[in-house]
Amino acid sequence: MRIVVLVSGTGSNLQAVIDAVADGTLNVTIAAVGADRTGTGGVRRAAEAGIGTFEVDFRQYADRAEWNRALTRAVAAHEPDYVVSSGFMRILDQHFLDRFPDRYLNTHPALLPSFPGAHGVRDALAYGVKVTGCTVMIADAGVDTGPILAQAPVAVLPGDTEETLHERIKVEERRLLIETLAQLAASTDAGSAAGA
Ligand code: GAR
């Protein structure tokens, strides 16, 4: 199974996927890593691992639709079976989703449908929930909506800050993402073997 990973930030989830592929835990090919801006930590991590990268800088495009089309072209050039968001903080439009139907995987640091959006950890903490967690889902055109594939709970501890809680959530998020990718790879590869 071939994947393209999209990042906007540090890409620590991406690093976990790179490590799992390197140590043989996860049988996928990371065809490329792409970003919506220049100079992300995620692209740097990919380059260090010898993985091809591309940057489709949002600010260089006249409007969102044009940027979406350029990103879709850049991703499609690598012919992925799945596209994986590793903290990719932009919503992709119907043009992209139609090109990769049910093939865009997203993770979120909260138990959806609670606390969607860019501040899932902060919002859960501010609400005062005792348990939050993470979600892996198939993304659609909404903000952190789409069919849920897997979730894991994480307890909120007394004295937690957004950073301490997010770090513990990310431990579960990485595990869940790798497990989900392994399951998808098993069915994708079995499907192509049967069709071969
Ligand atoms: C992850 O926790 C991911 O779930 C979150 O951004 C973080 C990226 O971390 N995404 C969202 O909040 C999307 N709504 P990383 O760049 O270190 O992988």
PDB file of C-alpha atoms and ligand atoms in Angstrom:
ATOM      1  CA  MET A   1       0.000   0.000   0.000  1.00  0.00           C
ATOM      2  CA  ARG A   2       1.301   3.422  -0.967  1.00  0.00           C
ATOM      3  CA  ILE A   3       0.575   6.467   1.184  1.00  0.00           C
ATOM      4  CA  VAL A   4       1.185  10.191   0.850  1.00  0.00           C
ATOM      5  CA  VAL A   5       1.378  11.990   4.212  1.00  0.00           C
ATOM      6  CA  LEU A   6       0.331  15.649   4.525  1.00  0.00           C
ATOM      7  CA  VAL A   7       1.764  17.847   7.289  1.00  0.00           C
ATOM      8  CA  SER A   8       1.472  21.441   8.484  1.00  0.00           C
ATOM      9  CA  GLY A   9       3.685  21.268  11.544  1.00  0.00           C
ATOM     10  CA  THR A  10       6.260  19.232  13.418  1.00  0.00           C
ATOM     11  CA  GLY A  11       5.089  15.879  12.068  1.00  0.00           C
ATOM     12  CA  SER A  12       5.675  13.771  15.172  1.00  0.00           C
ATOM     13  CA  ASN A  13       2.913  11.418  14.014  1.00  0.00           C
ATOM     14  CA  LEU A  14       4.677  11.206  10.658  1.00  0.00           C
ATOM     15  CA  GLN A  15       7.910  10.298  12.472  1.00  0.00           C
ATOM     16  CA  ALA A  16       6.129   7.426  14.211  1.00  0.00           C
ATOM     17  CA  VAL A  17       4.949   6.137  10.814  1.00  0.00           C
ATOM     18  CA  ILE A  18       8.472   6.515   9.344  1.00  0.00           C
ATOM     19  CA  ASP A  19       9.913   4.582  12.324  1.00  0.00           C
ATOM     20  CA  ALA A  20       7.286   1.839  12.101  1.00  0.00           C
ATOM     21  CA  VAL A  21       8.033   1.358   8.391  1.00  0.00           C
ATOM     22  CA  ALA A  22      11.787   1.333   9.078  1.00  0.00           C
ATOM     23  CA  ASP A  23      11.575  -1.298  11.830  1.00  0.00           C
ATOM     24  CA  GLY A  24       9.213  -3.500   9.814  1.00  0.00           C
ATOM     25  CA  THR A  25       6.156  -3.066  12.094  1.00  0.00           C
ATOM     26  CA  LEU A  26       4.212  -1.399   9.287  1.00  0.00           C
ATOM     27  CA  ASN A  27       4.234  -2.660   5.744  1.00  0.00           C
ATOM     28  CA  VAL A  28       3.490   0.473   3.697  1.00  0.00           C
ATOM     29  CA  THR A  29       5.443   2.632   1.261  1.00  0.00           C
ATOM     30  CA  ILE A  30       5.565   6.327   2.129  1.00  0.00           C
ATOM     31  CA  ALA A  31       5.518   7.583  -1.459  1.00  0.00           C
ATOM     32  CA  ALA A  32       5.934  11.241  -0.454  1.00  0.00           C
ATOM     33  CA  VAL A  33       5.316  13.829   2.254  1.00  0.00           C
ATOM     34  CA  GLY A  34       3.635  17.119   1.326  1.00  0.00           C
ATOM     35  CA  ALA A  35       3.022  20.378   3.183  1.00  0.00           C
ATOM     36  CA  ASP A  36       0.814  23.453   2.802  1.00  0.00           C
ATOM     37  CA  ARG A  37       3.705  25.807   3.564  1.00  0.00           C
ATOM     38  CA  THR A  38       7.481  25.928   3.301  1.00  0.00           C
ATOM     39  CA  GLY A  39       9.888  24.889   6.045  1.00  0.00           C
ATOM     40  CA  THR A  40       7.742  22.522   8.141  1.00  0.00           C
ATOM     41  CA  GLY A  41       9.361  20.118  10.587  1.00  0.00           C
ATOM     42  CA  GLY A  42       7.418  17.313   8.917  1.00  0.00           C
ATOM     43  CA  VAL A  43       9.048  17.889   5.519  1.00  0.00           C
ATOM     44  CA  ARG A  44      12.439  18.089   7.231  1.00  0.00           C
ATOM     45  CA  ARG A  45      11.854  14.732   8.950  1.00  0.00           C
ATOM     46  CA  ALA A  46      10.832  13.170   5.628  1.00  0.00           C
ATOM     47  CA  ALA A  47      13.889  14.518   3.813  1.00  0.00           C
ATOM     48  CA  GLU A  48      16.137  13.165   6.581  1.00  0.00           C
ATOM     49  CA  ALA A  49      14.552   9.742   6.078  1.00  0.00           C
ATOM     50  CA  GLY A  50      15.178   9.927   2.319  1.00  0.00           C
ATOM     51  CA  ILE A  51      11.482  10.315   1.448  1.00  0.00           C
ATOM     52  CA  GLY A  52      10.436  12.594  -1.428  1.00  0.00           C
ATOM     53  CA  THR A  53       8.699  15.832  -0.422  1.00  0.00           C
ATOM     54  CA  PHE A  54       6.605  18.592  -1.964  1.00  0.00           C
ATOM     55  CA  GLU A  55       5.351  21.947  -0.713  1.00  0.00           C
ATOM     56  CA  VAL A  56       2.214  23.551  -2.128  1.00  0.00           C
ATOM     57  CA  ASP A  57       2.347  26.865  -0.313  1.00  0.00           C
ATOM     58  CA  PHE A  58      -1.177  28.121   0.410  1.00  0.00           C
ATOM     59  CA  ARG A  59      -0.020  31.753   0.305  1.00  0.00           C
ATOM     60  CA  GLN A  60       1.189  31.462  -3.290  1.00  0.00           C
ATOM     61  CA  TYR A  61      -2.291  30.815  -4.689  1.00  0.00           C
ATOM     62  CA  ALA A  62      -4.977  33.306  -5.676  1.00  0.00           C
ATOM     63  CA  ASP A  63      -7.740  31.377  -3.922  1.00  0.00           C
ATOM     64  CA  ARG A  64      -8.502  28.209  -1.988  1.00  0.00           C
ATOM     65  CA  ALA A  65      -9.926  26.359  -5.011  1.00  0.00           C
ATOM     66  CA  GLU A  66      -6.777  26.923  -7.040  1.00  0.00           C
ATOM     67  CA  TRP A  67      -4.600  25.772  -4.127  1.00  0.00           C
ATOM     68  CA  ASN A  68      -6.792  22.671  -3.710  1.00  0.00           C
ATOM     69  CA  ARG A  69      -6.352  21.777  -7.368  1.00  0.00           C
ATOM     70  CA  ALA A  70      -2.568  22.228  -7.160  1.00  0.00           C
ATOM     71  CA  LEU A  71      -2.350  20.109  -4.005  1.00  0.00           C
ATOM     72  CA  THR A  72      -4.559  17.410  -5.564  1.00  0.00           C
ATOM     73  CA  ARG A  73      -2.244  17.256  -8.609  1.00  0.00           C
ATOM     74  CA  ALA A  74       0.878  17.073  -6.417  1.00  0.00           C
ATOM     75  CA  VAL A  75      -0.581  14.238  -4.308  1.00  0.00           C
ATOM     76  CA  ALA A  76      -2.006  12.325  -7.295  1.00  0.00           C
ATOM     77  CA  ALA A  77       1.408  12.346  -9.007  1.00  0.00           C
ATOM     78  CA  HIS A  78       2.558   9.841  -6.337  1.00  0.00           C
ATOM     79  CA  GLU A  79      -0.402   7.496  -6.970  1.00  0.00           C
ATOM     80  CA  PRO A  80      -1.225   6.789  -3.317  1.00  0.00           C
ATOM     81  CA  ASP A  81      -3.760   4.213  -2.134  1.00  0.00           C
ATOM     82  CA  TYR A  82      -4.366   6.450   0.902  1.00  0.00           C
ATOM     83  CA  VAL A  83      -3.596  10.055   1.808  1.00  0.00           C
ATOM     84  CA  VAL A  84      -2.844  10.560   5.505  1.00  0.00           C
ATOM     85  CA  SER A  85      -3.124  13.826   7.405  1.00  0.00           C
ATOM     86  CA  SER A  86      -0.485  14.083  10.106  1.00  0.00           C
ATOM     87  CA  GLY A  87      -1.567  17.357  11.657  1.00  0.00           C
ATOM     88  CA  PHE A  88      -2.513  18.852   8.265  1.00  0.00           C
ATOM     89  CA  MET A  89      -4.446  21.920   9.361  1.00  0.00           C
ATOM     90  CA  ARG A  90      -6.342  22.818   6.182  1.00  0.00           C
ATOM     91  CA  ILE A  91      -9.669  21.558   4.947  1.00  0.00           C
ATOM     92  CA  LEU A  92      -9.488  19.921   1.531  1.00  0.00           C
ATOM     93  CA  ASP A  93     -12.411  20.540  -0.810  1.00  0.00           C
ATOM     94  CA  GLN A  94     -14.649  18.273  -2.867  1.00  0.00           C
ATOM     95  CA  HIS A  95     -12.244  18.336  -5.835  1.00  0.00           C
ATOM     96  CA  PHE A  96      -9.590  16.593  -3.682  1.00  0.00           C
ATOM     97  CA  LEU A  97     -12.092  14.257  -1.979  1.00  0.00           C
ATOM     98  CA  ASP A  98     -13.542  13.167  -5.346  1.00  0.00           C
ATOM     99  CA  ARG A  99     -10.038  12.258  -6.521  1.00  0.00           C
ATOM    100  CA  PHE A 100      -9.433  10.137  -3.361  1.00  0.00           C
ATOM    101  CA  PRO A 101     -12.895   8.938  -2.322  1.00  0.00           C
ATOM    102  CA  ASP A 102     -12.832   7.400   1.188  1.00  0.00           C
ATOM    103  CA  ARG A 103      -9.044   7.457   0.910  1.00  0.00           C
ATOM    104  CA  TYR A 104      -8.193  10.468   3.059  1.00  0.00           C
ATOM    105  CA  LEU A 105      -7.306   9.490   6.625  1.00  0.00           C
ATOM    106  CA  ASN A 106      -7.234  12.041   9.418  1.00  0.00           C
ATOM    107  CA  THR A 107      -6.376  11.936  13.101  1.00  0.00           C
ATOM    108  CA  HIS A 108      -7.699  14.265  15.760  1.00  0.00           C
ATOM    109  CA  PRO A 109      -6.591  14.735  19.389  1.00  0.00           C
ATOM    110  CA  ALA A 110     -10.069  14.369  20.951  1.00  0.00           C
ATOM    111  CA  LEU A 111     -12.917  11.873  21.043  1.00  0.00           C
ATOM    112  CA  LEU A 112     -15.011  13.112  18.119  1.00  0.00           C
ATOM    113  CA  PRO A 113     -17.673  14.324  17.714  1.00  0.00           C
ATOM    114  CA  SER A 114     -16.573  16.216  20.846  1.00  0.00           C
ATOM    115  CA  PHE A 115     -14.065  19.057  20.442  1.00  0.00           C
ATOM    116  CA  PRO A 116     -13.447  19.245  16.672  1.00  0.00           C
ATOM    117  CA  GLY A 117     -11.255  21.956  15.157  1.00  0.00           C
ATOM    118  CA  ALA A 118      -7.753  23.293  15.594  1.00  0.00           C
ATOM    119  CA  HIS A 119      -7.783  23.256  19.425  1.00  0.00           C
ATOM    120  CA  GLY A 120      -9.213  19.869  20.372  1.00  0.00           C
ATOM    121  CA  VAL A 121      -6.950  19.442  23.402  1.00  0.00           C
ATOM    122  CA  ARG A 122      -7.370  23.002  24.717  1.00  0.00           C
ATOM    123  CA  ASP A 123     -11.161  22.864  24.290  1.00  0.00           C
ATOM    124  CA  ALA A 124     -11.476  19.524  26.139  1.00  0.00           C
ATOM    125  CA  LEU A 125      -9.344  20.851  28.999  1.00  0.00           C
ATOM    126  CA  ALA A 126     -11.346  24.087  29.193  1.00  0.00           C
ATOM    127  CA  TYR A 127     -14.626  22.147  29.277  1.00  0.00           C
ATOM    128  CA  GLY A 128     -13.350  20.111  32.207  1.00  0.00           C
ATOM    129  CA  VAL A 129     -13.881  16.593  30.828  1.00  0.00           C
ATOM    130  CA  LYS A 130     -12.201  13.811  32.817  1.00  0.00           C
ATOM    131  CA  VAL A 131     -11.573  11.631  29.789  1.00  0.00           C
ATOM    132  CA  THR A 132     -10.620  12.737  26.296  1.00  0.00           C
ATOM    133  CA  GLY A 133      -8.564  10.872  23.690  1.00  0.00           C
ATOM    134  CA  CYS A 134      -7.967  10.592  19.982  1.00  0.00           C
ATOM    135  CA  THR A 135      -9.782   9.596  16.824  1.00  0.00           C
ATOM    136  CA  VAL A 136      -8.714   8.195  13.458  1.00  0.00           C
ATOM    137  CA  MET A 137     -11.299   8.755  10.747  1.00  0.00           C
ATOM    138  CA  ILE A 138     -11.936   9.007   7.036  1.00  0.00           C
ATOM    139  CA  ALA A 139     -12.072  12.756   6.422  1.00  0.00           C
ATOM    140  CA  ASP A 140     -14.833  14.432   4.478  1.00  0.00           C
ATOM    141  CA  ALA A 141     -15.408  18.092   3.573  1.00  0.00           C
ATOM    142  CA  GLY A 142     -16.312  19.071   7.159  1.00  0.00           C
ATOM    143  CA  VAL A 143     -14.100  20.030  10.087  1.00  0.00           C
ATOM    144  CA  ASP A 144     -13.115  16.739  11.748  1.00  0.00           C
ATOM    145  CA  THR A 145     -16.239  14.975  10.533  1.00  0.00           C
ATOM    146  CA  GLY A 146     -16.407  11.738   8.534  1.00  0.00           C
ATOM    147  CA  PRO A 147     -16.686   8.044   9.448  1.00  0.00           C
ATOM    148  CA  ILE A 148     -14.736   7.077  12.578  1.00  0.00           C
ATOM    149  CA  LEU A 149     -12.357   4.114  12.184  1.00  0.00           C
ATOM    150  CA  ALA A 150     -10.771   3.958  15.657  1.00  0.00           C
ATOM    151  CA  GLN A 151     -10.688   5.811  18.970  1.00  0.00           C
ATOM    152  CA  ALA A 152      -8.715   5.558  22.204  1.00  0.00           C
ATOM    153  CA  PRO A 153      -9.434   7.216  25.568  1.00  0.00           C
ATOM    154  CA  VAL A 154      -6.887   9.240  27.553  1.00  0.00           C
ATOM    155  CA  ALA A 155      -7.547  10.350  31.165  1.00  0.00           C
ATOM    156  CA  VAL A 156      -7.191  14.030  32.021  1.00  0.00           C
ATOM    157  CA  LEU A 157      -4.947  14.241  35.096  1.00  0.00           C
ATOM    158  CA  PRO A 158      -4.999  16.912  37.813  1.00  0.00           C
ATOM    159  CA  GLY A 159      -2.552  19.672  36.854  1.00  0.00           C
ATOM    160  CA  ASP A 160      -2.566  18.788  33.149  1.00  0.00           C
ATOM    161  CA  THR A 161      -1.708  21.608  30.743  1.00  0.00           C
ATOM    162  CA  GLU A 162      -2.560  21.595  27.044  1.00  0.00           C
ATOM    163  CA  GLU A 163       1.028  20.453  26.357  1.00  0.00           C
ATOM    164  CA  THR A 164       1.194  17.589  28.896  1.00  0.00           C
ATOM    165  CA  LEU A 165      -2.226  16.300  27.892  1.00  0.00           C
ATOM    166  CA  HIS A 166      -1.467  16.574  24.150  1.00  0.00           C
ATOM    167  CA  GLU A 167       1.782  14.621  24.597  1.00  0.00           C
ATOM    168  CA  ARG A 168      -0.079  11.737  26.293  1.00  0.00           C
ATOM    169  CA  ILE A 169      -2.794  11.853  23.626  1.00  0.00           C
ATOM    170  CA  LYS A 170      -0.160  11.735  20.881  1.00  0.00           C
ATOM    171  CA  VAL A 171       1.267   8.510  22.316  1.00  0.00           C
ATOM    172  CA  GLU A 172      -2.150   6.885  21.802  1.00  0.00           C
ATOM    173  CA  GLU A 173      -2.714   8.716  18.501  1.00  0.00           C
ATOM    174  CA  ARG A 174       0.476   7.322  16.980  1.00  0.00           C
ATOM    175  CA  ARG A 175      -0.337   3.787  18.131  1.00  0.00           C
ATOM    176  CA  LEU A 176      -3.874   4.038  16.732  1.00  0.00           C
ATOM    177  CA  LEU A 177      -2.713   5.534  13.412  1.00  0.00           C
ATOM    178  CA  ILE A 178      -0.150   2.781  12.884  1.00  0.00           C
ATOM    179  CA  GLU A 179      -2.663   0.050  13.827  1.00  0.00           C
ATOM    180  CA  THR A 180      -5.240   1.510  11.445  1.00  0.00           C
ATOM    181  CA  LEU A 181      -2.708   1.818   8.607  1.00  0.00           C
ATOM    182  CA  ALA A 182      -1.626  -1.795   9.184  1.00  0.00           C
ATOM    183  CA  GLN A 183      -5.247  -2.969   8.904  1.00  0.00           C
ATOM    184  CA  LEU A 184      -5.840  -0.917   5.743  1.00  0.00           C
ATOM    185  CA  ALA A 185      -2.574  -2.188   4.245  1.00  0.00           C
ATOM    186  CA  ALA A 186      -3.566  -5.799   4.925  1.00  0.00           C
ATOM    187  CA  SER A 187      -6.879  -5.383   3.066  1.00  0.00           C
ATOM    188  CA  THR A 188      -5.451  -3.176   0.287  1.00  0.00           C
ATOM    189  CA  ASP A 189      -2.567  -5.573  -0.407  1.00  0.00           C
ATOM    190  CA  ALA A 190      -4.872  -8.619  -0.221  1.00  0.00           C
ATOM    191  CA  GLY A 191      -7.200  -6.848  -2.695  1.00  0.00           C
ATOM    192  CA  SER A 192      -4.418  -6.164  -5.189  1.00  0.00           C
ATOM    193  CA  ALA A 193      -3.041  -9.714  -4.858  1.00  0.00           C
ATOM    194  CA  ALA A 194      -6.514 -11.114  -5.610  1.00  0.00           C
ATOM    195  CA  GLY A 195      -6.849  -8.791  -8.609  1.00  0.00           C
ATOM    196  CA  ALA A 196      -3.369  -9.602  -9.942  1.00  0.00           C
TER     197      ALA A 196
HETATM  198  C1  GAR B   1      -1.873  15.891  16.158  1.00  0.00           C
HETATM  199  O1  GAR B   1      -2.229  15.708  17.507  1.00  0.00           O
HETATM  200  C2  GAR B   1      -3.117  15.879  15.272  1.00  0.00           C
HETATM  201  O2  GAR B   1      -4.109  15.048  15.738  1.00  0.00           O
HETATM  202  C3  GAR B   1      -3.564  17.315  15.362  1.00  0.00           C
HETATM  203  O3  GAR B   1      -2.375  18.030  15.256  1.00  0.00           O
HETATM  204  C4  GAR B   1      -1.320  17.297  15.891  1.00  0.00           C
HETATM  205  C5  GAR B   1      -0.146  17.278  14.938  1.00  0.00           C
HETATM  206  O4  GAR B   1       0.994  16.790  15.548  1.00  0.00           O
HETATM  207  N1  GAR B   1      -4.517  17.587  14.345  1.00  0.00           N
HETATM  208  C6  GAR B   1      -5.619  18.333  14.546  1.00  0.00           C
HETATM  209  O5  GAR B   1      -5.838  18.935  15.576  1.00  0.00           O
HETATM  210  C7  GAR B   1      -6.581  18.393  13.360  1.00  0.00           C
HETATM  211  N2  GAR B   1      -7.823  18.954  13.761  1.00  0.00           N
HETATM  212  P1  GAR B   1       2.317  16.483  14.730  1.00  0.00           P
HETATM  213  O6  GAR B   1       2.519  17.610  13.722  1.00  0.00           O
HETATM  214  O7  GAR B   1       3.376  16.451  15.772  1.00  0.00           O
HETATM  215  O8  GAR B   1       2.122  15.141  14.037  1.00  0.00           O
END
